[in-house]
């Protein structure tokens, strides 16, 4: 197995909005990348950059390091388990990096499965939207054995601007990631409520956002999500609403296990359910920031245009 400082043979599973950008940056860093995605056409752009396409999970797992970037627990379990899965086909001593936003419980289960198979496991969820992933500027929250993280640090350097190592226990990284997404959703909700208040009082939402981000809240998160809410632009989704609902649900599950009440997370769960109940499945998760305006009778255009959608499978 190639070690720190050398180009590595990498298997990449999941070429969605985030995964495609991450895999492209690994190729640009001269790593040997094989990719796998259920929809094979999504690999075409990466093949043009030098990637190879794996026909199966078993094939893509024959690598120094396998990275999975998938939507939810069910998707991760589907590629990791079974005779054709990652655990059954990854070599002893090789590394699985899970960058998916998954439950704390599943992360713990994955760590145990890889340990029993003599493999290494690093949890490394990321902060950043698809444009940040494409630019190689993600923030990586990593947890795992120090030797394991040292092996894969060159890969983190290729996809991100900074790596935060939070623990030797992988599930801790997933807890940090979920807590961060809870905070982002809280910001979206509070921005939406504040904008509904001032806009109904006659203040232009864009002017209000300029005031906020020029004085009290100049962090990128307020500018990014505040602009989406002010514009009412929730499609195409950078991070789809069902995924936001999933993350809040997983946050609440982790909090229940630790006996930590999260009243705001319970509110956010209901906000996401309201959005999804009225056909918001294709919208960006920032669309919950428009619910307050809808409640106030200030805007209903997008809301009226949506037909109720089936419950998401994830």
Short mmCIF file of C-alpha atoms in Angstrom, two decimals:
data_model
loop_
_atom_site.label_atom_id
_atom_site.label_comp_id
_atom_site.label_asym_id
_atom_site.label_seq_id
_atom_site.Cartn_x
_atom_site.Cartn_y
_atom_site.Cartn_z
CA UNK A 1 0.00 0.00 0.00
CA UNK A 2 1.25 3.47 -0.87
CA UNK A 3 1.83 5.68 2.10
CA UNK A 4 1.86 9.37 2.92
CA UNK A 5 3.55 11.55 0.33
CA UNK A 6 2.89 9.33 -2.69
CA UNK A 7 0.13 9.21 -5.25
CA UNK A 8 -2.50 6.73 -4.16
CA UNK A 9 -4.90 4.37 -5.86
CA UNK A 10 -8.29 5.70 -4.83
CA UNK A 11 -11.76 4.22 -5.29
CA UNK A 12 -14.52 6.82 -5.16
CA UNK A 13 -18.17 5.88 -4.59
CA UNK A 14 -20.91 8.45 -5.14
CA UNK A 15 -20.76 11.13 -7.84
CA UNK A 16 -23.51 13.48 -6.73
CA UNK A 17 -23.15 17.25 -6.41
CA UNK A 18 -20.41 16.90 -3.81
CA UNK A 19 -18.69 13.69 -4.84
CA UNK A 20 -18.07 14.71 -8.45
CA UNK A 21 -16.12 17.79 -7.40
CA UNK A 22 -14.14 15.90 -4.80
CA UNK A 23 -13.17 13.15 -7.24
CA UNK A 24 -12.13 15.72 -9.85
CA UNK A 25 -9.76 17.38 -7.40
CA UNK A 26 -8.20 14.03 -6.52
CA UNK A 27 -7.50 13.52 -10.22
CA UNK A 28 -5.99 16.98 -10.49
CA UNK A 29 -3.68 16.04 -7.61
CA UNK A 30 -2.43 13.10 -9.74
CA UNK A 31 -4.04 10.31 -7.76
CA UNK A 32 -5.14 7.19 -9.62
CA UNK A 33 -8.93 7.36 -9.25
CA UNK A 34 -11.52 4.72 -10.11
CA UNK A 35 -15.12 5.87 -9.72
CA UNK A 36 -18.42 4.10 -9.19
CA UNK A 37 -21.92 5.50 -9.38
CA UNK A 38 -25.27 3.79 -9.93
CA UNK A 39 -25.93 6.20 -12.80
CA UNK A 40 -22.83 5.56 -14.86
CA UNK A 41 -23.27 8.62 -17.08
CA UNK A 42 -22.29 10.78 -14.11
CA UNK A 43 -18.75 9.42 -14.46
CA UNK A 44 -18.26 10.70 -18.01
CA UNK A 45 -16.81 14.08 -17.06
CA UNK A 46 -14.39 12.42 -14.64
CA UNK A 47 -13.30 9.86 -17.22
CA UNK A 48 -12.40 12.82 -19.43
CA UNK A 49 -10.11 14.00 -16.61
CA UNK A 50 -8.42 10.61 -16.38
CA UNK A 51 -10.60 8.53 -14.07
CA UNK A 52 -11.47 4.93 -14.75
CA UNK A 53 -14.99 3.61 -14.31
CA UNK A 54 -15.50 0.61 -12.04
CA UNK A 55 -18.25 -1.81 -12.96
CA UNK A 56 -19.04 -2.76 -9.35
CA UNK A 57 -18.45 -1.89 -5.72
CA UNK A 58 -16.15 -4.89 -5.44
CA UNK A 59 -14.01 -3.54 -8.26
CA UNK A 60 -13.79 0.02 -6.95
CA UNK A 61 -12.86 -1.31 -3.49
CA UNK A 62 -9.61 -2.79 -4.82
CA UNK A 63 -7.69 0.34 -3.91
CA UNK A 64 -5.39 1.83 -1.30
CA UNK A 65 -8.21 4.07 -0.13
CA UNK A 66 -11.95 4.01 -0.80
CA UNK A 67 -13.95 7.20 -0.31
CA UNK A 68 -17.74 7.08 -0.07
CA UNK A 69 -19.84 10.22 -0.48
CA UNK A 70 -23.47 9.15 -0.38
CA UNK A 71 -26.82 10.59 0.62
CA UNK A 72 -27.83 8.68 3.74
CA UNK A 73 -27.40 5.67 6.01
CA UNK A 74 -29.26 3.30 3.71
CA UNK A 75 -27.06 4.19 0.73
CA UNK A 76 -23.88 3.72 2.75
CA UNK A 77 -25.00 0.39 4.20
CA UNK A 78 -25.88 -0.83 0.71
CA UNK A 79 -22.34 -0.29 -0.61
CA UNK A 80 -20.44 -1.37 2.49
CA UNK A 81 -22.14 -4.67 3.33
CA UNK A 82 -22.58 -7.96 1.50
CA UNK A 83 -20.25 -10.11 -0.58
CA UNK A 84 -19.83 -7.37 -3.20
CA UNK A 85 -19.48 -4.57 -0.64
CA UNK A 86 -16.54 -2.52 0.54
CA UNK A 87 -15.81 -4.51 3.70
CA UNK A 88 -15.68 -7.83 1.82
CA UNK A 89 -13.40 -6.50 -0.92
CA UNK A 90 -11.15 -3.87 0.65
CA UNK A 91 -7.69 -5.27 1.39
CA UNK A 92 -6.44 -5.61 4.98
CA UNK A 93 -4.63 -2.41 5.91
CA UNK A 94 -6.46 -0.36 3.29
CA UNK A 95 -8.60 2.63 4.32
CA UNK A 96 -12.26 3.48 3.95
CA UNK A 97 -13.00 7.20 4.29
CA UNK A 98 -16.68 7.88 4.88
CA UNK A 99 -17.44 11.48 3.91
CA UNK A 100 -21.19 10.97 3.95
CA UNK A 101 -23.34 12.71 6.54
CA UNK A 102 -24.58 9.65 8.40
CA UNK A 103 -25.82 8.75 11.84
CA UNK A 104 -23.48 8.42 14.79
CA UNK A 105 -24.77 4.88 15.25
CA UNK A 106 -23.88 3.82 11.70
CA UNK A 107 -20.43 5.37 11.96
CA UNK A 108 -19.79 3.28 15.06
CA UNK A 109 -21.03 0.18 13.23
CA UNK A 110 -18.75 0.85 10.25
CA UNK A 111 -15.72 1.35 12.48
CA UNK A 112 -16.34 -2.03 14.12
CA UNK A 113 -16.86 -3.83 10.80
CA UNK A 114 -13.63 -2.49 9.31
CA UNK A 115 -11.70 -3.26 12.49
CA UNK A 116 -12.91 -6.85 12.44
CA UNK A 117 -11.79 -7.14 8.80
CA UNK A 118 -8.33 -5.75 9.54
CA UNK A 119 -9.05 -2.56 7.62
CA UNK A 120 -8.73 1.10 8.60
CA UNK A 121 -11.68 3.47 8.88
CA UNK A 122 -11.73 7.26 8.97
CA UNK A 123 -14.90 9.33 9.26
CA UNK A 124 -14.41 12.56 7.34
CA UNK A 125 -17.63 14.47 6.63
CA UNK A 126 -17.17 17.91 5.13
CA UNK A 127 -18.55 21.42 5.36
CA UNK A 128 -19.16 23.23 2.08
CA UNK A 129 -21.64 23.37 -0.77
CA UNK A 130 -21.05 21.91 -4.27
CA UNK A 131 -19.23 24.99 -5.58
CA UNK A 132 -16.82 24.76 -2.65
CA UNK A 133 -16.28 21.06 -3.34
CA UNK A 134 -15.51 21.80 -6.99
CA UNK A 135 -12.98 24.45 -5.95
CA UNK A 136 -11.20 22.05 -3.56
CA UNK A 137 -11.97 24.32 -0.61
CA UNK A 138 -13.96 22.05 1.67
CA UNK A 139 -13.45 21.96 5.42
CA UNK A 140 -12.90 18.37 6.51
CA UNK A 141 -13.89 17.06 9.94
CA UNK A 142 -11.80 13.93 10.45
CA UNK A 143 -11.71 11.29 13.17
CA UNK A 144 -9.85 8.01 13.32
CA UNK A 145 -6.56 6.47 14.37
CA UNK A 146 -3.65 8.92 13.90
CA UNK A 147 -1.79 6.52 11.58
CA UNK A 148 -4.88 6.14 9.42
CA UNK A 149 -5.37 9.88 9.12
CA UNK A 150 -1.69 10.36 8.27
CA UNK A 151 -2.06 7.96 5.35
CA UNK A 152 -4.98 9.83 3.84
CA UNK A 153 -3.97 13.42 4.64
CA UNK A 154 -2.72 13.98 1.04
CA UNK A 155 -6.23 13.20 -0.15
CA UNK A 156 -7.71 15.66 2.32
CA UNK A 157 -5.21 18.26 1.08
CA UNK A 158 -6.47 17.72 -2.46
CA UNK A 159 -10.16 18.22 -1.67
CA UNK A 160 -10.10 20.73 1.16
CA UNK A 161 -8.54 23.90 2.49
CA UNK A 162 -8.27 22.68 6.07
CA UNK A 163 -8.63 19.44 8.02
CA UNK A 164 -9.85 19.45 11.60
CA UNK A 165 -8.93 16.25 13.46
CA UNK A 166 -11.42 15.95 16.29
CA UNK A 167 -10.93 12.48 17.76
CA UNK A 168 -9.46 9.02 17.36
CA UNK A 169 -13.04 7.69 17.50
CA UNK A 170 -14.65 8.03 14.04
CA UNK A 171 -18.22 8.63 15.20
CA UNK A 172 -17.18 11.89 16.85
CA UNK A 173 -16.62 13.46 13.42
CA UNK A 174 -20.17 12.57 12.46
CA UNK A 175 -21.52 14.11 15.64
CA UNK A 176 -19.63 17.35 14.89
CA UNK A 177 -20.94 17.36 11.31
CA UNK A 178 -24.54 16.86 12.40
CA UNK A 179 -24.24 19.59 15.01
CA UNK A 180 -22.89 21.94 12.34
CA UNK A 181 -25.77 21.24 9.98
CA UNK A 182 -28.17 21.82 12.86
CA UNK A 183 -26.59 25.25 13.35
CA UNK A 184 -26.81 26.06 9.63
CA UNK A 185 -30.50 25.15 9.59
CA UNK A 186 -31.00 27.32 12.68
CA UNK A 187 -29.42 30.26 10.86
CA UNK A 188 -31.65 29.66 7.82
CA UNK A 189 -34.77 29.60 9.97
CA UNK A 190 -33.82 32.73 11.92
CA UNK A 191 -32.90 34.61 8.74
CA UNK A 192 -36.23 33.65 7.22
CA UNK A 193 -38.16 34.85 10.26
CA UNK A 194 -36.27 38.15 10.45
CA UNK A 195 -36.68 38.79 6.72
CA UNK A 196 -40.39 38.02 6.89
CA UNK A 197 -40.74 40.57 9.69
CA UNK A 198 -38.91 43.44 8.02
CA UNK A 199 -40.17 42.79 4.50
CA UNK A 200 -43.78 42.83 5.65
CA UNK A 201 -42.93 46.10 7.36
CA UNK A 202 -41.79 47.57 4.05
CA UNK A 203 -38.02 46.98 4.12
CA UNK A 204 -36.36 45.58 1.01
CA UNK A 205 -34.95 42.14 1.82
CA UNK A 206 -31.74 42.67 -0.14
CA UNK A 207 -31.09 45.97 1.59
CA UNK A 208 -31.76 44.30 4.94
CA UNK A 209 -29.33 41.51 4.11
CA UNK A 210 -26.68 44.07 3.16
CA UNK A 211 -27.14 45.74 6.54
CA UNK A 212 -26.86 42.43 8.41
CA UNK A 213 -23.80 41.18 6.57
CA UNK A 214 -22.04 44.54 6.72
CA UNK A 215 -22.49 44.92 10.48
CA UNK A 216 -23.52 42.12 12.82
CA UNK A 217 -23.27 38.97 10.71
CA UNK A 218 -20.55 39.09 8.06
CA UNK A 219 -19.91 35.33 8.03
CA UNK A 220 -20.23 33.59 4.64
CA UNK A 221 -23.15 31.48 5.84
CA UNK A 222 -25.33 34.57 6.32
CA UNK A 223 -24.40 35.91 2.89
CA UNK A 224 -24.94 32.59 1.11
CA UNK A 225 -28.24 31.60 2.66
CA UNK A 226 -29.49 35.13 3.15
CA UNK A 227 -29.11 35.75 -0.58
CA UNK A 228 -31.01 32.56 -1.44
CA UNK A 229 -33.86 33.58 0.85
CA UNK A 230 -33.90 37.19 -0.35
CA UNK A 231 -33.92 36.04 -3.98
CA UNK A 232 -36.43 33.27 -3.31
CA UNK A 233 -34.15 31.07 -5.41
CA UNK A 234 -34.30 27.50 -4.17
CA UNK A 235 -33.78 25.59 -7.42
CA UNK A 236 -31.59 23.97 -8.49
CA UNK A 237 -30.87 22.63 -5.03
CA UNK A 238 -27.28 22.67 -3.83
CA UNK A 239 -28.41 20.61 -0.86
CA UNK A 240 -31.89 19.19 -1.23
CA UNK A 241 -34.53 19.70 1.46
CA UNK A 242 -35.01 15.95 2.14
CA UNK A 243 -31.32 15.75 3.05
CA UNK A 244 -31.72 18.64 5.45
CA UNK A 245 -34.67 16.90 7.07
CA UNK A 246 -32.59 13.73 7.33
CA UNK A 247 -29.73 15.54 9.05
CA UNK A 248 -31.99 17.14 11.64
CA UNK A 249 -33.56 13.75 12.31
CA UNK A 250 -30.11 12.22 12.84
CA UNK A 251 -29.12 15.11 15.08
CA UNK A 252 -32.16 14.51 17.25
CA UNK A 253 -31.37 10.78 17.42
CA UNK A 254 -27.83 11.51 18.59
CA UNK A 255 -29.15 14.00 21.12
CA UNK A 256 -31.64 11.48 22.47
CA UNK A 257 -28.88 8.90 22.96
CA UNK A 258 -26.83 11.47 24.87
CA UNK A 259 -29.89 12.82 26.73
CA UNK A 260 -29.38 16.34 25.41
CA UNK A 261 -32.61 18.27 24.78
CA UNK A 262 -32.52 20.26 21.50
CA UNK A 263 -35.72 22.31 21.35
CA UNK A 264 -34.63 24.20 18.24
CA UNK A 265 -33.86 20.97 16.42
CA UNK A 266 -37.39 19.77 17.16
CA UNK A 267 -38.74 22.99 15.65
CA UNK A 268 -36.54 22.54 12.58
CA UNK A 269 -37.76 18.98 12.13
CA UNK A 270 -41.31 20.29 11.89
CA UNK A 271 -40.27 23.09 9.51
CA UNK A 272 -38.71 20.58 7.14
CA UNK A 273 -41.75 18.33 7.38
CA UNK A 274 -43.97 21.31 6.49
CA UNK A 275 -41.81 22.08 3.47
CA UNK A 276 -41.81 18.47 2.28
CA UNK A 277 -45.53 18.01 2.92
CA UNK A 278 -46.19 20.80 0.41
CA UNK A 279 -43.99 19.44 -2.35
CA UNK A 280 -40.62 20.94 -1.46
CA UNK A 281 -38.58 17.82 -2.20
CA UNK A 282 -36.72 19.37 -5.14
CA UNK A 283 -35.95 22.63 -3.37
CA UNK A 284 -32.76 23.62 -1.61
CA UNK A 285 -32.96 23.16 2.14
CA UNK A 286 -32.77 26.95 2.51
CA UNK A 287 -36.41 27.01 1.37
CA UNK A 288 -37.43 26.56 5.00
CA UNK A 289 -36.37 30.21 5.28
CA UNK A 290 -39.38 31.14 3.15
CA UNK A 291 -41.89 29.44 5.43
CA UNK A 292 -42.04 32.38 7.84
CA UNK A 293 -42.97 34.73 4.99
CA UNK A 294 -45.62 32.27 3.87
CA UNK A 295 -47.00 32.08 7.41
CA UNK A 296 -47.13 35.87 7.46
CA UNK A 297 -48.99 35.98 4.14
CA UNK A 298 -46.05 37.84 2.58
CA UNK A 299 -45.30 35.42 -0.25
CA UNK A 300 -46.89 32.24 -1.51
CA UNK A 301 -45.74 32.03 -5.14
CA UNK A 302 -43.35 29.07 -4.84
CA UNK A 303 -45.60 27.40 -2.28
CA UNK A 304 -48.63 27.43 -4.54
CA UNK A 305 -46.61 26.07 -7.46
CA UNK A 306 -45.69 22.88 -5.64
CA UNK A 307 -47.84 19.78 -5.64
CA UNK A 308 -47.53 17.41 -2.66
CA UNK A 309 -44.75 14.92 -3.36
CA UNK A 310 -44.33 11.32 -2.20
CA UNK A 311 -42.35 10.78 0.97
CA UNK A 312 -38.61 10.61 0.13
CA UNK A 313 -37.02 7.15 0.33
CA UNK A 314 -34.17 8.55 2.37
#
